[in-house]
Amino acid sequence: MLPASAPDQLAAAKGSGIVRPARRPAGWVAPGPQPRTPDREDVWPGPGEDLCYLAGDFRILQRVDGHRWSADDLVTAWYAIEQLRHAPPRRAVDLGCGIGTVLLFVAWAFAEARVTGVEAQDVSAGLARRSLAWNGVDDRCAVRFGDLRDPLTTEGLAGAELVTGTPPYLPKGTGIESSKVQCGPCRFEWRGGVEDYALAAARLLAEDAPFVGCAASRQRPRVEAAAVGAGLVLERYRDVVPREGKDPLFSVYVMRRPDAARAPEIEPPLVLRGRDGRFTAAFDDVRRAMGMPVER
């Protein structure tokens, strides 16, 4: 394994992609586990790819012209981690893991957890696997290639103490799909929406475990119906507002089995930016909790 200080020099010599530099306040020390990057060329960005910081010193590979991680992933991962900080999960599953953003956040936060992602796009699954290897967590984390709606894809994963998922928001045919690599299925329901994610989660959840996901804020009735259809209870719900004064953009939610669910609660909105365009103190708290540098 390479020391944490060596990777960028090696990448410059080996790779043909982009290695994004760290942007950190002076004296800031990255929290959480350190990556254990192997001495392998394939874990570095190739043509059309970049390697970006994610949580602490963990990094993620992305296509420059494809699907990239976003606030939806960050807030969903944070919301999931907050549910279990008191009792870290030993096993977790991320449905429709894409390039592995939520999977990596969970692996960073819970350094002993075994985390499995399920992904049906081969480009995304490949990037996620290489990111797991770059961070040196592929001994406890993996990506299964397949459709989350197929029970065979998730066979053996039941009893998970956390299930996460960031379903696409748009039914097929309700908009113009991007021609960029990965982007169409990430935004449009090629392989199901929140209903299918809830059904898959219900097959996998341990008795008192949460399923944490996100949806477009206008889809709350659909999320409620999805929980009922999967035999789960919508326990918590929180809108996320992109900028003070704007309508909510998306929402995060928690579902559990009826016997384990707490009293339903709608939490105050999380506002990401103030009217001045700067991150709010509340969102800074989220970013700080997720191993990101915050400068005030």
mmCIF file of N, CA and C in Angstrom, residues 36 45 62 73 87 98 106 125 142 150 153 212 225 238 275 292:
data_model
loop_
_atom_site.group_PDB
_atom_site.id
_atom_site.type_symbol
_atom_site.label_atom_id
_atom_site.label_comp_id
_atom_site.label_asym_id
_atom_site.label_seq_id
_atom_site.Cartn_x
_atom_site.Cartn_y
_atom_site.Cartn_z
ATOM 1 N N ARG A 36 -5.988 3.526 1.918
ATOM 2 C CA ARG A 36 -4.863 2.595 1.735
ATOM 3 C C ARG A 36 -4.786 2.292 0.238
ATOM 4 N N PRO A 45 -7.400 7.884 -12.276
ATOM 5 C CA PRO A 45 -8.294 8.324 -13.360
ATOM 6 C C PRO A 45 -7.648 8.160 -14.729
ATOM 7 N N GLN A 62 -14.825 9.864 -11.008
ATOM 8 C CA GLN A 62 -16.014 10.259 -11.747
ATOM 9 C C GLN A 62 -15.661 10.485 -13.216
ATOM 10 N N ASP A 73 -26.743 13.108 -2.790
ATOM 11 C CA ASP A 73 -25.961 12.008 -2.235
ATOM 12 C C ASP A 73 -25.412 12.364 -0.855
ATOM 13 N N ALA A 87 -25.206 3.472 17.192
ATOM 14 C CA ALA A 87 -25.089 2.017 17.043
ATOM 15 C C ALA A 87 -24.613 1.716 15.632
ATOM 16 N N GLY A 98 -24.770 3.696 -8.064
ATOM 17 C CA GLY A 98 -24.131 4.582 -9.026
ATOM 18 C C GLY A 98 -22.622 4.483 -8.945
ATOM 19 N N VAL A 106 -20.684 6.098 3.692
ATOM 20 C CA VAL A 106 -21.023 5.167 4.772
ATOM 21 C C VAL A 106 -19.780 4.385 5.195
ATOM 22 N N ALA A 125 -20.796 1.036 -12.081
ATOM 23 C CA ALA A 125 -20.319 -0.031 -11.206
ATOM 24 C C ALA A 125 -18.801 -0.133 -11.270
ATOM 25 N N ALA A 142 -18.079 -3.878 -1.493
ATOM 26 C CA ALA A 142 -18.150 -4.458 -2.832
ATOM 27 C C ALA A 142 -19.330 -3.865 -3.581
ATOM 28 N N ASP A 150 -34.465 -7.428 -8.893
ATOM 29 C CA ASP A 150 -34.323 -8.876 -8.997
ATOM 30 C C ASP A 150 -33.803 -9.422 -7.676
ATOM 31 N N THR A 153 -30.225 -10.591 -7.380
ATOM 32 C CA THR A 153 -29.130 -9.619 -7.297
ATOM 33 C C THR A 153 -28.745 -9.340 -5.852
ATOM 34 N N VAL A 212 -33.035 4.570 4.332
ATOM 35 C CA VAL A 212 -32.915 6.015 4.177
ATOM 36 C C VAL A 212 -32.728 6.333 2.699
ATOM 37 N N ALA A 225 -46.927 6.344 -0.175
ATOM 38 C CA ALA A 225 -47.560 5.160 -0.766
ATOM 39 C C ALA A 225 -46.536 4.040 -0.969
ATOM 40 N N ARG A 238 -37.676 15.053 5.729
ATOM 41 C CA ARG A 238 -37.081 16.388 5.846
ATOM 42 C C ARG A 238 -36.834 16.980 4.478
ATOM 43 N N ARG A 275 -29.486 33.680 1.546
ATOM 44 C CA ARG A 275 -29.797 34.601 0.451
ATOM 45 C C ARG A 275 -28.535 35.186 -0.171
ATOM 46 N N MET A 292 -15.743 17.107 5.589
ATOM 47 C CA MET A 292 -15.384 18.129 4.602
ATOM 48 C C MET A 292 -14.871 19.380 5.303
#
